[in-house]
mmCIF file of C-alpha atoms in Angstrom:
data_model
loop_
_atom_site.group_PDB
_atom_site.id
_atom_site.type_symbol
_atom_site.label_atom_id
_atom_site.label_comp_id
_atom_site.label_asym_id
_atom_site.label_seq_id
_atom_site.Cartn_x
_atom_site.Cartn_y
_atom_site.Cartn_z
ATOM 1 C CA GLU A 1053 -3.841 88.488 -79.282
ATOM 2 C CA THR A 1054 -5.533 90.886 -81.106
ATOM 3 C CA GLY A 1055 -7.220 90.248 -84.656
ATOM 4 C CA VAL A 1056 -6.834 87.025 -86.114
ATOM 5 C CA THR A 1057 -4.806 84.311 -84.967
ATOM 6 C CA GLN A 1058 -4.140 80.962 -86.973
ATOM 7 C CA THR A 1059 -1.984 77.770 -85.323
ATOM 8 C CA PRO A 1060 -0.087 75.540 -86.063
ATOM 9 C CA ARG A 1061 1.774 78.344 -88.418
ATOM 10 C CA HIS A 1062 3.315 75.273 -89.683
ATOM 11 C CA LEU A 1063 3.071 72.036 -89.928
ATOM 12 C CA VAL A 1064 4.550 68.748 -92.011
ATOM 13 C CA MET A 1065 1.895 66.104 -92.440
ATOM 14 C CA GLY A 1066 2.035 62.243 -93.931
ATOM 15 C CA MET A 1067 -0.766 61.562 -96.515
ATOM 16 C CA THR A 1068 -1.912 59.773 -93.572
ATOM 17 C CA ASN A 1069 -1.755 62.013 -91.203
ATOM 18 C CA LYS A 1070 -5.282 63.690 -89.731
ATOM 19 C CA LYS A 1071 -4.169 67.029 -88.713
ATOM 20 C CA SER A 1072 -6.745 69.920 -87.876
ATOM 21 C CA LEU A 1073 -5.596 73.948 -88.529
ATOM 22 C CA LYS A 1074 -7.464 76.320 -85.892
ATOM 23 C CA CYS A 1075 -8.016 80.432 -86.075
ATOM 24 C CA GLU A 1076 -9.914 82.570 -83.880
ATOM 25 C CA GLN A 1077 -10.849 85.935 -84.642
ATOM 26 C CA HIS A 1078 -11.158 88.438 -81.912
ATOM 27 C CA LEU A 1079 -12.313 91.372 -83.533
ATOM 28 C CA GLY A 1080 -16.174 90.474 -82.614
ATOM 29 C CA HIS A 1081 -16.754 89.535 -86.557
ATOM 30 C CA ASN A 1082 -19.330 87.054 -87.876
ATOM 31 C CA ALA A 1083 -18.535 85.495 -91.024
ATOM 32 C CA MET A 1084 -15.175 83.686 -91.566
ATOM 33 C CA TYR A 1085 -13.585 82.341 -94.397
ATOM 34 C CA TRP A 1086 -10.635 79.685 -95.592
ATOM 35 C CA TYR A 1087 -7.917 80.493 -98.210
ATOM 36 C CA LYS A 1088 -5.644 78.653 -99.945
ATOM 37 C CA GLN A 1089 -2.477 80.062 -101.199
ATOM 38 C CA SER A 1090 -0.324 78.396 -103.683
ATOM 39 C CA ALA A 1091 2.847 79.305 -105.382
ATOM 40 C CA LYS A 1092 2.279 81.000 -108.294
ATOM 41 C CA LYS A 1093 -1.456 80.294 -108.303
ATOM 42 C CA PRO A 1094 -4.073 83.151 -107.310
ATOM 43 C CA LEU A 1095 -6.129 82.911 -103.532
ATOM 44 C CA GLU A 1096 -8.386 80.790 -103.749
ATOM 45 C CA LEU A 1097 -11.823 80.355 -101.068
ATOM 46 C CA MET A 1098 -12.067 77.239 -100.069
ATOM 47 C CA PHE A 1099 -15.342 77.733 -97.710
ATOM 48 C CA VAL A 1100 -17.873 81.047 -95.647
ATOM 49 C CA TYR A 1101 -18.768 80.539 -92.940
ATOM 50 C CA ASN A 1102 -22.083 83.534 -91.889
ATOM 51 C CA PHE A 1103 -23.144 83.036 -88.495
ATOM 52 C CA LYS A 1104 -21.829 79.295 -87.893
ATOM 53 C CA GLU A 1105 -23.673 78.325 -90.990
ATOM 54 C CA GLN A 1106 -21.774 77.013 -93.806
ATOM 55 C CA THR A 1107 -22.077 79.188 -97.371
ATOM 56 C CA GLU A 1108 -19.663 78.594 -99.630
ATOM 57 C CA ASN A 1109 -17.621 75.746 -100.331
ATOM 58 C CA ASN A 1110 -16.147 76.495 -103.562
ATOM 59 C CA SER A 1111 -15.605 72.488 -105.160
ATOM 60 C CA VAL A 1112 -13.186 71.449 -101.785
ATOM 61 C CA PRO A 1113 -12.474 68.212 -102.666
ATOM 62 C CA SER A 1114 -13.945 66.078 -99.135
ATOM 63 C CA ARG A 1115 -10.229 65.275 -97.611
ATOM 64 C CA PHE A 1116 -10.285 68.948 -95.989
ATOM 65 C CA SER A 1117 -13.264 69.624 -94.189
ATOM 66 C CA PRO A 1118 -14.635 72.982 -92.313
ATOM 67 C CA GLU A 1119 -16.252 73.292 -88.886
ATOM 68 C CA CYS A 1120 -17.299 76.438 -86.838
ATOM 69 C CA PRO A 1121 -18.969 76.059 -84.243
ATOM 70 C CA ASN A 1122 -19.066 79.540 -82.797
ATOM 71 C CA SER A 1123 -18.446 82.925 -84.688
ATOM 72 C CA SER A 1124 -15.224 83.337 -83.048
ATOM 73 C CA HIS A 1125 -13.623 79.561 -83.830
ATOM 74 C CA LEU A 1126 -13.157 77.946 -87.229
ATOM 75 C CA PHE A 1127 -11.500 74.735 -87.860
ATOM 76 C CA LEU A 1128 -10.641 72.621 -90.725
ATOM 77 C CA HIS A 1129 -9.969 69.060 -90.841
ATOM 78 C CA LEU A 1130 -7.230 67.965 -92.643
ATOM 79 C CA HIS A 1131 -7.350 64.076 -93.829
ATOM 80 C CA THR A 1132 -5.793 61.798 -96.578
ATOM 81 C CA LEU A 1133 -4.295 64.746 -98.324
ATOM 82 C CA GLN A 1134 -1.799 64.723 -101.367
ATOM 83 C CA PRO A 1135 1.303 66.468 -101.854
ATOM 84 C CA GLU A 1136 -0.355 68.699 -104.156
ATOM 85 C CA ASP A 1137 -2.835 70.365 -100.563
ATOM 86 C CA SER A 1138 1.006 71.852 -99.893
ATOM 87 C CA ALA A 1139 0.405 75.516 -99.501
ATOM 88 C CA LEU A 1140 0.009 78.676 -96.793
ATOM 89 C CA TYR A 1141 -4.035 78.392 -95.462
ATOM 90 C CA LEU A 1142 -5.385 81.316 -94.737
ATOM 91 C CA CYS A 1143 -7.942 82.414 -92.304
ATOM 92 C CA ALA A 1144 -9.910 85.750 -92.939
ATOM 93 C CA SER A 1145 -12.153 87.178 -91.188
ATOM 94 C CA SER A 1146 -15.474 89.937 -91.578
ATOM 95 C CA GLN A 1147 -17.882 92.063 -89.509
ATOM 96 C CA GLU A 1148 -20.539 90.692 -92.015
ATOM 97 C CA SER A 1149 -20.107 89.438 -96.000
ATOM 98 C CA ARG A 1150 -19.966 92.590 -97.192
ATOM 99 C CA ASP A 1151 -17.132 93.504 -95.395
ATOM 100 C CA THR A 1152 -13.696 94.407 -95.640
ATOM 101 C CA GLN A 1153 -12.445 90.866 -94.747
ATOM 102 C CA TYR A 1154 -9.037 90.689 -92.307
ATOM 103 C CA PHE A 1155 -6.124 87.854 -92.337
ATOM 104 C CA GLY A 1156 -4.360 86.098 -90.351
ATOM 105 C CA PRO A 1157 -0.872 84.694 -90.466
ATOM 106 C CA GLY A 1158 -1.845 81.552 -92.281
ATOM 107 C CA THR A 1159 0.114 77.796 -92.015
ATOM 108 C CA ARG A 1160 2.687 76.834 -94.222
ATOM 109 C CA LEU A 1161 1.589 72.867 -94.256
ATOM 110 C CA THR A 1162 3.505 70.334 -96.470
ATOM 111 C CA VAL A 1163 1.962 67.077 -97.196
ATOM 112 C CA LEU A 1164 4.781 64.573 -97.943
ATOM 113 C CA ALA B 383 -17.232 84.207 -113.936
ATOM 114 C CA GLN B 384 -15.553 87.195 -112.669
ATOM 115 C CA THR B 385 -11.959 87.010 -112.903
ATOM 116 C CA VAL B 386 -8.855 89.524 -112.020
ATOM 117 C CA THR B 387 -6.093 90.315 -113.719
ATOM 118 C CA GLN B 388 -2.745 91.344 -113.362
ATOM 119 C CA SER B 389 -0.289 91.733 -115.430
ATOM 120 C CA GLN B 390 2.385 93.020 -113.856
ATOM 121 C CA PRO B 391 4.074 89.439 -111.601
ATOM 122 C CA GLU B 392 7.454 92.037 -110.944
ATOM 123 C CA MET B 393 7.658 95.599 -110.628
ATOM 124 C CA SER B 394 10.386 96.997 -108.839
ATOM 125 C CA VAL B 395 11.125 101.371 -107.614
ATOM 126 C CA GLN B 396 13.520 103.334 -105.817
ATOM 127 C CA GLU B 397 12.745 104.637 -102.650
ATOM 128 C CA ALA B 398 11.128 107.893 -102.605
ATOM 129 C CA GLU B 399 9.348 107.568 -105.458
ATOM 130 C CA THR B 400 6.026 106.462 -107.293
ATOM 131 C CA VAL B 401 4.936 103.172 -109.036
ATOM 132 C CA THR B 402 1.689 101.952 -110.287
ATOM 133 C CA LEU B 403 0.685 98.202 -109.761
ATOM 134 C CA SER B 404 -2.199 97.723 -112.843
ATOM 135 C CA CYS B 405 -5.033 96.046 -111.863
ATOM 136 C CA THR B 406 -8.430 94.294 -114.434
ATOM 137 C CA TYR B 407 -11.423 92.627 -113.806
ATOM 138 C CA ASP B 408 -14.042 91.350 -115.978
ATOM 139 C CA THR B 409 -17.904 91.161 -114.644
ATOM 140 C CA SER B 410 -21.485 91.929 -115.894
ATOM 141 C CA GLU B 411 -22.050 93.373 -112.568
ATOM 142 C CA ASN B 412 -22.879 96.284 -111.771
ATOM 143 C CA ASN B 413 -22.027 96.589 -107.755
ATOM 144 C CA TYR B 414 -19.072 95.494 -106.977
ATOM 145 C CA TYR B 415 -16.075 96.158 -104.800
ATOM 146 C CA LEU B 416 -12.419 96.299 -104.999
ATOM 147 C CA PHE B 417 -9.777 95.765 -102.741
ATOM 148 C CA TRP B 418 -5.753 96.053 -103.043
ATOM 149 C CA TYR B 419 -4.407 94.339 -100.410
ATOM 150 C CA LYS B 420 -0.959 93.908 -99.087
ATOM 151 C CA GLN B 421 0.955 91.182 -98.324
ATOM 152 C CA PRO B 422 4.573 91.586 -96.630
ATOM 153 C CA PRO B 423 7.832 88.744 -97.072
ATOM 154 C CA SER B 424 6.469 86.160 -93.850
ATOM 155 C CA ARG B 425 4.174 88.678 -92.447
ATOM 156 C CA GLN B 426 0.018 89.158 -92.888
ATOM 157 C CA MET B 427 -2.112 90.412 -96.195
ATOM 158 C CA ILE B 428 -3.409 93.310 -95.466
ATOM 159 C CA LEU B 429 -6.175 95.910 -96.544
ATOM 160 C CA VAL B 430 -4.710 98.905 -99.037
ATOM 161 C CA ILE B 431 -7.409 100.714 -100.173
ATOM 162 C CA ARG B 432 -11.088 99.499 -100.704
ATOM 163 C CA GLN B 433 -13.091 101.459 -103.849
ATOM 164 C CA GLU B 434 -17.137 100.300 -103.640
ATOM 165 C CA ALA B 435 -17.645 100.643 -107.601
ATOM 166 C CA TYR B 436 -20.725 103.173 -107.162
ATOM 167 C CA LYS B 437 -18.582 105.650 -105.917
ATOM 168 C CA GLN B 438 -17.225 107.843 -108.363
ATOM 169 C CA GLN B 439 -14.537 109.097 -106.325
ATOM 170 C CA ASN B 440 -11.001 107.301 -106.310
ATOM 171 C CA ALA B 441 -10.651 105.965 -102.614
ATOM 172 C CA THR B 442 -7.237 107.163 -100.621
ATOM 173 C CA GLU B 443 -5.649 106.630 -97.603
ATOM 174 C CA ASN B 444 -2.284 108.415 -96.908
ATOM 175 C CA ARG B 445 0.630 108.030 -99.800
ATOM 176 C CA PHE B 446 -1.641 104.731 -101.604
ATOM 177 C CA SER B 447 -4.365 105.715 -104.075
ATOM 178 C CA VAL B 448 -6.131 104.306 -106.294
ATOM 179 C CA ASN B 449 -7.365 105.067 -110.199
ATOM 180 C CA PHE B 450 -10.634 103.324 -110.917
ATOM 181 C CA GLN B 451 -11.710 103.525 -114.103
ATOM 182 C CA LYS B 452 -15.440 101.755 -114.384
ATOM 183 C CA ALA B 453 -16.393 101.288 -117.838
ATOM 184 C CA ALA B 454 -12.691 100.687 -118.471
ATOM 185 C CA LYS B 455 -12.394 98.483 -115.658
ATOM 186 C CA SER B 456 -8.986 99.182 -114.378
ATOM 187 C CA PHE B 457 -8.258 99.217 -111.282
ATOM 188 C CA SER B 458 -4.528 100.608 -110.573
ATOM 189 C CA LEU B 459 -2.780 101.453 -107.031
ATOM 190 C CA LYS B 460 -0.187 104.730 -107.016
ATOM 191 C CA ILE B 461 2.059 104.271 -104.806
ATOM 192 C CA SER B 462 3.582 107.825 -103.616
ATOM 193 C CA ASP B 463 6.989 108.515 -101.838
ATOM 194 C CA SER B 464 7.613 104.630 -101.547
ATOM 195 C CA GLN B 465 9.716 103.479 -98.628
ATOM 196 C CA LEU B 466 10.920 100.777 -97.971
ATOM 197 C CA GLY B 467 8.792 99.080 -95.818
ATOM 198 C CA ASP B 468 6.486 98.841 -99.100
ATOM 199 C CA THR B 469 8.239 95.252 -99.950
ATOM 200 C CA ALA B 470 5.532 92.340 -100.631
ATOM 201 C CA MET B 471 3.043 91.197 -102.602
ATOM 202 C CA TYR B 472 -0.019 94.054 -103.490
ATOM 203 C CA PHE B 473 -3.314 91.680 -104.971
ATOM 204 C CA CYS B 474 -5.850 93.128 -106.531
ATOM 205 C CA ALA B 475 -9.157 91.576 -106.027
ATOM 206 C CA PHE B 476 -12.967 91.932 -106.538
ATOM 207 C CA MET B 477 -16.188 90.635 -104.601
ATOM 208 C CA SER B 478 -20.211 91.011 -105.347
ATOM 209 C CA PHE B 479 -22.326 93.245 -104.106
ATOM 210 C CA ASN B 480 -25.359 91.800 -104.901
ATOM 211 C CA ARG B 481 -24.357 87.755 -104.609
ATOM 212 C CA ASN B 482 -23.269 88.283 -100.359
ATOM 213 C CA THR B 483 -21.091 85.836 -100.324
ATOM 214 C CA GLY B 484 -18.421 87.903 -98.724
ATOM 215 C CA LYS B 485 -16.370 85.319 -101.772
ATOM 216 C CA LEU B 486 -13.741 87.251 -103.173
ATOM 217 C CA ILE B 487 -11.598 86.853 -107.039
ATOM 218 C CA PHE B 488 -7.886 87.762 -105.937
ATOM 219 C CA GLY B 489 -5.551 88.777 -109.330
ATOM 220 C CA GLN B 490 -2.261 86.627 -109.467
ATOM 221 C CA GLY B 491 -0.055 88.710 -107.507
ATOM 222 C CA THR B 492 2.799 91.920 -108.171
ATOM 223 C CA THR B 493 5.903 90.997 -106.395
ATOM 224 C CA LEU B 494 7.184 95.281 -105.433
ATOM 225 C CA GLN B 495 10.385 96.027 -104.528
ATOM 226 C CA VAL B 496 11.856 99.084 -103.349
ATOM 227 C CA LYS B 497 14.935 99.311 -103.370
ATOM 228 C CA PRO B 498 17.195 101.960 -101.261
#
């Protein structure tokens, strides 16, 4: 695998479920990001990790819980989501925080 | 707070012709980066072009070039010799240099359709 990969590509979950999104980067980067892309809204940054430390939380509700066990992996744990959380969730990585970000294909999440 | 505005929700262009996508932004900072990203239908978002605000020369990448007007806070993307594969949603984005958080602020996007 090359670049930034995300699994699963599609996810349907009920409001009471718990699920996790996974992101892996094969680029040797030190910074990783979660973005939310909703219909008719600009991409919104959710979280930033630099060298495994969270450096940005863009006022994201606690039902979204990120985890970065190492510089190559990033997870987004989901619980008690709402239908309005349905969106495309994109992961990205960059060498350092000021460098160009490379995006994964995204996970299309539907909350019923 | 920084904002990015793309005033053209949809555009179309004939194959082989030239099209310009508009982007304006608002910031009080002097050092920053600007980007154009391309998101083809159901495919991965990829970088088209990147511009450092301290550079006066406009960035170019093959058929893609920008017109960066710092005083006017304008950053338009010109696509020359449009190809069918250029059909995609294009996002303009801003990143502060000083804050060093990696936070990208995106515009709403422009959907470009290249017609044969």
